[in-house]
PDB file of C-alpha atoms in Angstrom:
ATOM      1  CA  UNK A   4     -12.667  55.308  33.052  1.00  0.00           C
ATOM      2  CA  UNK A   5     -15.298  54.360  31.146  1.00  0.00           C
ATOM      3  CA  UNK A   6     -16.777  50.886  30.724  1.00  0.00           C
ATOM      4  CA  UNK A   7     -18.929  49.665  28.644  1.00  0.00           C
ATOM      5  CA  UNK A   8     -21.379  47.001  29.338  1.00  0.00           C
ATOM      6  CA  UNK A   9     -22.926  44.165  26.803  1.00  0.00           C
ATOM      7  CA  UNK A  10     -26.020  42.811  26.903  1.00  0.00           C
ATOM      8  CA  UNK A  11     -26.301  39.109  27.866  1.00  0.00           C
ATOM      9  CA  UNK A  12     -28.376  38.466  24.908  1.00  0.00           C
ATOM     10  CA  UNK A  13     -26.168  39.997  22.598  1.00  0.00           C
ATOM     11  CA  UNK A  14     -23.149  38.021  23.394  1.00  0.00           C
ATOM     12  CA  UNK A  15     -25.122  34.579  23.626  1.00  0.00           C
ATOM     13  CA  UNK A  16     -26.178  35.644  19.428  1.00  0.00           C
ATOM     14  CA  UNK A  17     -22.976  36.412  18.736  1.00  0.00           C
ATOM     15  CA  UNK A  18     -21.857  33.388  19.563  1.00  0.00           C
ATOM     16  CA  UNK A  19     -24.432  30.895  17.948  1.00  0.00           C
ATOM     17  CA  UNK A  20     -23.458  32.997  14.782  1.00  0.00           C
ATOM     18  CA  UNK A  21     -20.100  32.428  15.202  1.00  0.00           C
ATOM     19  CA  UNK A  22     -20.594  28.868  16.144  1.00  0.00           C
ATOM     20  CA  UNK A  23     -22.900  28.585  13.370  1.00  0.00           C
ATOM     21  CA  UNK A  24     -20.550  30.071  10.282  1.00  0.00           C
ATOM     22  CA  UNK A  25     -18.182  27.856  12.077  1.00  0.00           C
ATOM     23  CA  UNK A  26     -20.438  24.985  11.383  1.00  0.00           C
ATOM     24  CA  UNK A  27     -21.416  25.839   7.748  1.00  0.00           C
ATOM     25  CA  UNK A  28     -17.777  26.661   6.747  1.00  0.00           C
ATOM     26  CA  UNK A  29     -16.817  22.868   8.001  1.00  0.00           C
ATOM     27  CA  UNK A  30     -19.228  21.376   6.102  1.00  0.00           C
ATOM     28  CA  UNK A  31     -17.836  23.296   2.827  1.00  0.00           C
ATOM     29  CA  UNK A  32     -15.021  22.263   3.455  1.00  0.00           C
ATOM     30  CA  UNK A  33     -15.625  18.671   3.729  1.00  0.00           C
ATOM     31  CA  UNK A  34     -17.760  18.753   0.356  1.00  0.00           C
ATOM     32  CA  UNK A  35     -14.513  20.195  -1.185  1.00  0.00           C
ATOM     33  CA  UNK A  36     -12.318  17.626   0.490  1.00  0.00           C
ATOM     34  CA  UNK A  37     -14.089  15.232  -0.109  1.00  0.00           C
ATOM     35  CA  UNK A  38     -13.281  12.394  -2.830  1.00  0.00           C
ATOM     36  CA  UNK A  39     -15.488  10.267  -4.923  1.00  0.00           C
ATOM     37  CA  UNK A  40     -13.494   6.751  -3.868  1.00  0.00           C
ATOM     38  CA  UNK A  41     -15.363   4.958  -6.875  1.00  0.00           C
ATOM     39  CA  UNK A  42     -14.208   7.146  -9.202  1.00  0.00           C
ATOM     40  CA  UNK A  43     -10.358   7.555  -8.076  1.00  0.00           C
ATOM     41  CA  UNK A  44     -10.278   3.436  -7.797  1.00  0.00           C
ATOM     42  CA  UNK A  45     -12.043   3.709 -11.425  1.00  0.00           C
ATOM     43  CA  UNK A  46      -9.170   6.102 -12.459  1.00  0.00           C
ATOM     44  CA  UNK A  47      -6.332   3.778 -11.003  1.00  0.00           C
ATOM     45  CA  UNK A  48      -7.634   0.783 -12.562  1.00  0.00           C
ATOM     46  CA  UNK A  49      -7.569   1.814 -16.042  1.00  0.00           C
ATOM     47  CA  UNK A  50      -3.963   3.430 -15.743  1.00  0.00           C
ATOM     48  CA  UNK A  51      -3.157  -0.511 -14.850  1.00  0.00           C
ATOM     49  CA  UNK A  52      -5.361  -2.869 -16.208  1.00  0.00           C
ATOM     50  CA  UNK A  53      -4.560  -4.649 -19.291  1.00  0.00           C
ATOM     51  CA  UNK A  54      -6.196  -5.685 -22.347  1.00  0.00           C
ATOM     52  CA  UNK A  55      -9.157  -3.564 -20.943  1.00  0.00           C
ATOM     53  CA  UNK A  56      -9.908  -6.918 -18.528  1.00  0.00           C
ATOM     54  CA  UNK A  57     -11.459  -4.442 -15.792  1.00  0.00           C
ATOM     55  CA  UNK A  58     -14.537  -5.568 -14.438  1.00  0.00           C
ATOM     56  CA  UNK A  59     -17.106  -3.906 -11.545  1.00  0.00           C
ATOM     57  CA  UNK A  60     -19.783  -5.533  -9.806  1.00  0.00           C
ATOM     58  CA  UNK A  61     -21.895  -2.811  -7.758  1.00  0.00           C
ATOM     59  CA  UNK A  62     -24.399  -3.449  -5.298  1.00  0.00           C
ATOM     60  CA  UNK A  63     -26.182  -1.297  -2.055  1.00  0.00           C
ATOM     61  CA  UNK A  64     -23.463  -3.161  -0.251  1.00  0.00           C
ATOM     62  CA  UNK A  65     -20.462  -1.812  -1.978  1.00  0.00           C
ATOM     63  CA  UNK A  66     -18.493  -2.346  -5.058  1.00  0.00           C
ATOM     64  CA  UNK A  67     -16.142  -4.853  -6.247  1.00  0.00           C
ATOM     65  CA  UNK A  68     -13.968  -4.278  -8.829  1.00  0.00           C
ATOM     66  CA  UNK A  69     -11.409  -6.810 -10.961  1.00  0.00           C
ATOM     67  CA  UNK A  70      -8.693  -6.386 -13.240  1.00  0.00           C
ATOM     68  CA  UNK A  71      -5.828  -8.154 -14.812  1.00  0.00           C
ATOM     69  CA  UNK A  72      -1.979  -6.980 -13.715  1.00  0.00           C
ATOM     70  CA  UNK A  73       0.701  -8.960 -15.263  1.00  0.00           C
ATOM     71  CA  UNK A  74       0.210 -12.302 -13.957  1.00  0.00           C
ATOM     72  CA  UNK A  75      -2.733 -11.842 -11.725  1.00  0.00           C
ATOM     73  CA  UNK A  76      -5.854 -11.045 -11.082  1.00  0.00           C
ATOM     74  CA  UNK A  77      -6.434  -8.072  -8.603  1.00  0.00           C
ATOM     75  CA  UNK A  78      -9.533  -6.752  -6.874  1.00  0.00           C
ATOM     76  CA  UNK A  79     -10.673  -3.838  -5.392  1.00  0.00           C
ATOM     77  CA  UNK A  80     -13.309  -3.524  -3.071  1.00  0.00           C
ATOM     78  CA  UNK A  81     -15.373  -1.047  -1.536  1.00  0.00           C
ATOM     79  CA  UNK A  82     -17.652  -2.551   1.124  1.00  0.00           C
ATOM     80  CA  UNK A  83     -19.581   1.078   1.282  1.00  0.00           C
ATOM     81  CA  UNK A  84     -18.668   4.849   1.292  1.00  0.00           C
ATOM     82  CA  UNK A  85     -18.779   6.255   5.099  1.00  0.00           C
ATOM     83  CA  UNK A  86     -16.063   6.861   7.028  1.00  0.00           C
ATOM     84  CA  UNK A  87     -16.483   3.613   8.883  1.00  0.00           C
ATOM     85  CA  UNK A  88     -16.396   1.561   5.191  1.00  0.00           C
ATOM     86  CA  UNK A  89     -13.453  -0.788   3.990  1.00  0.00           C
ATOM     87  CA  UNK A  90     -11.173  -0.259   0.977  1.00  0.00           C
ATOM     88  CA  UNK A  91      -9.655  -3.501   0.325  1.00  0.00           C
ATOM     89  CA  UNK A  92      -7.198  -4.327  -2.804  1.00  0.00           C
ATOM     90  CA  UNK A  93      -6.028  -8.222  -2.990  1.00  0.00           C
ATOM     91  CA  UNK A  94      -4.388 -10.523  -5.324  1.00  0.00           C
ATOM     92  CA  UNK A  95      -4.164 -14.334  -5.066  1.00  0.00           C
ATOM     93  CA  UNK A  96      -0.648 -15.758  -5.893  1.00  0.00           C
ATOM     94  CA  UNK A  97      -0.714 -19.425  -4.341  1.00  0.00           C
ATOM     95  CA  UNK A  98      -3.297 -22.264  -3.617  1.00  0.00           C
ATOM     96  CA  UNK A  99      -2.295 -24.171  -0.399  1.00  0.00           C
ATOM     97  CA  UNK A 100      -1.771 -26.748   0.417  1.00  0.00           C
ATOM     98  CA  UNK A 101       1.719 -26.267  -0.876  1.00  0.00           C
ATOM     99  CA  UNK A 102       5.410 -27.815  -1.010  1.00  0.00           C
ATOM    100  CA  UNK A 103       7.478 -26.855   1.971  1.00  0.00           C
ATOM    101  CA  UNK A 104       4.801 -25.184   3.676  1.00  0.00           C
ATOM    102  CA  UNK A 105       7.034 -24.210   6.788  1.00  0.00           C
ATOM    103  CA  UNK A 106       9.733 -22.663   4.549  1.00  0.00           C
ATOM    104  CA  UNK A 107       7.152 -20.922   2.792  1.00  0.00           C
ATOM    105  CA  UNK A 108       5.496 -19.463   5.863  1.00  0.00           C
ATOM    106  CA  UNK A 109       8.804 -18.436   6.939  1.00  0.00           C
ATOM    107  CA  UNK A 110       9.552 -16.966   3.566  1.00  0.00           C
ATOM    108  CA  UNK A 111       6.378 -15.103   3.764  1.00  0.00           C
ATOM    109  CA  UNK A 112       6.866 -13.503   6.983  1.00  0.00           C
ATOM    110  CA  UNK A 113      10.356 -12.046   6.049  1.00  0.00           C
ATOM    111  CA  UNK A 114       8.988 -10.733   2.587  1.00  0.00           C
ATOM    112  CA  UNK A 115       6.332  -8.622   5.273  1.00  0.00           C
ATOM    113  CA  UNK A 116       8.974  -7.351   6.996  1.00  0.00           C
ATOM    114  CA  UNK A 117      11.078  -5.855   4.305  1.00  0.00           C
ATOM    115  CA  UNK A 118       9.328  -6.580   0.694  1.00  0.00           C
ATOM    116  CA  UNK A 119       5.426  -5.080   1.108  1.00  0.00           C
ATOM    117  CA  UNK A 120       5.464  -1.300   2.202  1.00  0.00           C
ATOM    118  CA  UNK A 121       2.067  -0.548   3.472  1.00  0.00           C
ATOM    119  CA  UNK A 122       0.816  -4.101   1.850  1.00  0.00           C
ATOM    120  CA  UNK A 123       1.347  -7.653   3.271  1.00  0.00           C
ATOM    121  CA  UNK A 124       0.731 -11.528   2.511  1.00  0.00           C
ATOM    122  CA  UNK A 125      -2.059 -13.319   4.129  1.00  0.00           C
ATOM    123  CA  UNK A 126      -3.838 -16.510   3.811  1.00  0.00           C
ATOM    124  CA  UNK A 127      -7.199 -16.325   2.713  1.00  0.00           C
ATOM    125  CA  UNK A 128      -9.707 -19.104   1.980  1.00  0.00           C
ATOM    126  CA  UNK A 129      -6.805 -21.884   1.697  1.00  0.00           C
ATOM    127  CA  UNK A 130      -4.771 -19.322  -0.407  1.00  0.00           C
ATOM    128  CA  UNK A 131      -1.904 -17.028   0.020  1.00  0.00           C
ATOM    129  CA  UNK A 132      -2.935 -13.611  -0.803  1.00  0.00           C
ATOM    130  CA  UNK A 133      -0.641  -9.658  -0.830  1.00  0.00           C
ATOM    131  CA  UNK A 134      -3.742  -7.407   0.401  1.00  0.00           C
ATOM    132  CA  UNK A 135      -4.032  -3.870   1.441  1.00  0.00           C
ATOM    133  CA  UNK A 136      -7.038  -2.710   3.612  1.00  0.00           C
ATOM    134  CA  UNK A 137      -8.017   0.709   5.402  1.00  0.00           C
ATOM    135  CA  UNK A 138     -11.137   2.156   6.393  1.00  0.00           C
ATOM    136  CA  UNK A 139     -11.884   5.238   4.160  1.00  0.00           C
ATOM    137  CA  UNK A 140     -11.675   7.913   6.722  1.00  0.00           C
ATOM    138  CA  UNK A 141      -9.718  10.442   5.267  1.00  0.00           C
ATOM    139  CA  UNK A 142      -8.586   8.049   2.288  1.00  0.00           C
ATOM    140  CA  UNK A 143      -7.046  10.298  -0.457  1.00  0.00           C
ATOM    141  CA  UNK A 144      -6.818   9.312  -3.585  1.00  0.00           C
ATOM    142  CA  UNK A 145      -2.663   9.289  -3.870  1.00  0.00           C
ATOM    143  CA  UNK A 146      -3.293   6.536  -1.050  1.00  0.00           C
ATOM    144  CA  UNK A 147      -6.090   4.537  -3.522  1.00  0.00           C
ATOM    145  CA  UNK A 148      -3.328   4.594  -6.343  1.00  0.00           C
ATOM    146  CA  UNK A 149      -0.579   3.890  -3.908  1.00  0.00           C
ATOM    147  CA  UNK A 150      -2.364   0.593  -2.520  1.00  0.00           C
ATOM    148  CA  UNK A 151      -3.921  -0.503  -5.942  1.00  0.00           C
ATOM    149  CA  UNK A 152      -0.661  -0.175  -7.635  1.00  0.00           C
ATOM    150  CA  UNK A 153       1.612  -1.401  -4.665  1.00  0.00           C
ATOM    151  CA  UNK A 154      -0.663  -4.640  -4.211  1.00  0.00           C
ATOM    152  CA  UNK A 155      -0.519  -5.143  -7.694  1.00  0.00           C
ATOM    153  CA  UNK A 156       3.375  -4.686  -8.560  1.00  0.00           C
ATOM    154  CA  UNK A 157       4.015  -7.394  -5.362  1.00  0.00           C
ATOM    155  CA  UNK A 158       1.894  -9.945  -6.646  1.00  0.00           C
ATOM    156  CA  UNK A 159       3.093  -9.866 -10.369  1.00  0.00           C
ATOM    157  CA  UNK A 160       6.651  -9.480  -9.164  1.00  0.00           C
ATOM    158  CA  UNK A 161       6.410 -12.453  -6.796  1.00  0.00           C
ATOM    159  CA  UNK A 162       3.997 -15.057  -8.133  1.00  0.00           C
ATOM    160  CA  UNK A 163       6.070 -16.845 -10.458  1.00  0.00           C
ATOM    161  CA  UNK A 164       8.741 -17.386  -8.125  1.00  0.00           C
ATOM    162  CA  UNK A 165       6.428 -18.380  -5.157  1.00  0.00           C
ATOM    163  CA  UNK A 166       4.062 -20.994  -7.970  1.00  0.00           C
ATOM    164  CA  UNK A 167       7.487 -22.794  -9.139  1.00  0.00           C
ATOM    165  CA  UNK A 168       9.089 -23.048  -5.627  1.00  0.00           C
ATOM    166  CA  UNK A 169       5.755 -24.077  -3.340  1.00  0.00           C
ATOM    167  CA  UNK A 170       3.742 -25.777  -5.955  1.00  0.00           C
TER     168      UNK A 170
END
C-alpha cells in the first residue's frame, strides 16, 4: 500500500482558495439579494397613495416619506440603509388628551392583541399612533409592502370610530 503524501504548502493554498471563492461567491450573492429599500417603499407608496399626495424628504440621515390613505396621513421612514438602520411606517389617528381615556387605553390594548398583525397602537408625542418598525436586516420587500399597507388599512379602518368615540 501506497500512500501518498501532500505538501504542507499545498494544502494551506488550497484552502485560502477555497476560503477565498467562498468569500467572493458570498458577496455575489448578497449584491443579488440585496434590495434597494427606497425604491420598494417608493413602489408601495404609489400602489396606495391617493390623489398622487406622496411626498419624500431625503437627507444623509435617511428618508422620510408621506402619503395620503383614506383618512390619514401615513409615513414611512428610513433612518439609513445598513443593516443596523430603522424602517418605520406610522399613522396618527387621535390627539390626546381624549374622552374616556381609561376605556380607550383598554380598548387599545385589546385591538393589539387581536386587530394589528405585525403592527400595533402606540402613543406618540401626546397622540395615539398604529406603527410598524424593524431594523432592515434582511428586510424584503413583500415585508415593506406588508407593513406599509397593513399600517395603513388599520388606521383608515379605525380612525373614524376611535375620533367620534374619544374625542
Amino acid at each position: 500500500m501506497t500512500t501518498k503524501e501532500q505538501n504542507p504548502e499545498t494544502i494551506s493554498t488550497e484552502s485560502q482558495s477555497t476560503a477565498d471563492a467562498d468569500i467572493v461567491t458570498s458577496e455575489l450573492i448578497d449584491e443579488v439579494t440585496s434590495i434597494n429599500h427606497v425604491e420598494v417603499i417608493q413602489t408601495v407608496i404609489v400602489s396606495l397613495a391617493q390623489d398622487d399626495s406622496a411626498m419624500v424628504s431625503s437627507s444623509d440621515g435617511g428618508s422620510l416619506w408621506k402619503f395620503k390613505y383614506g383618512r390619514v396621513e401615513v409615513f414611512v421612514q428610513l433612518t439609513g440603509l445598513s443593516d443596523e438602520d430603522n424602517f418605520k411606517v406610522w399613522a396618527y389617528l387621535l390627539q390626546l388628551p381624549a374622552k374616556n381615556e381609561e376605556q380607550l387605553m383598554r380598548k387599545l390594548l385589546q385591538m393589539n392583541w387581536s386587530d394589528t398583525f405585525e403592527a400595533h397602537f402606540g402613543i406618540v408625542d401626546d397622540r395615539v399612533v398604529v406603527l410598524s418598525t424593524r431594523t432592515l436586516a434582511d428586510l424584503s420587500a413583500g415585508e415593506v409592502s406588508r407593513a406599509v399597507t397593513v399600517v395603513a388599512t388599520i388606521a383608515d379602518n379605525n380612525k373614524e370610530a376611535l375620533t367620534s368615540h374619544y374625542s
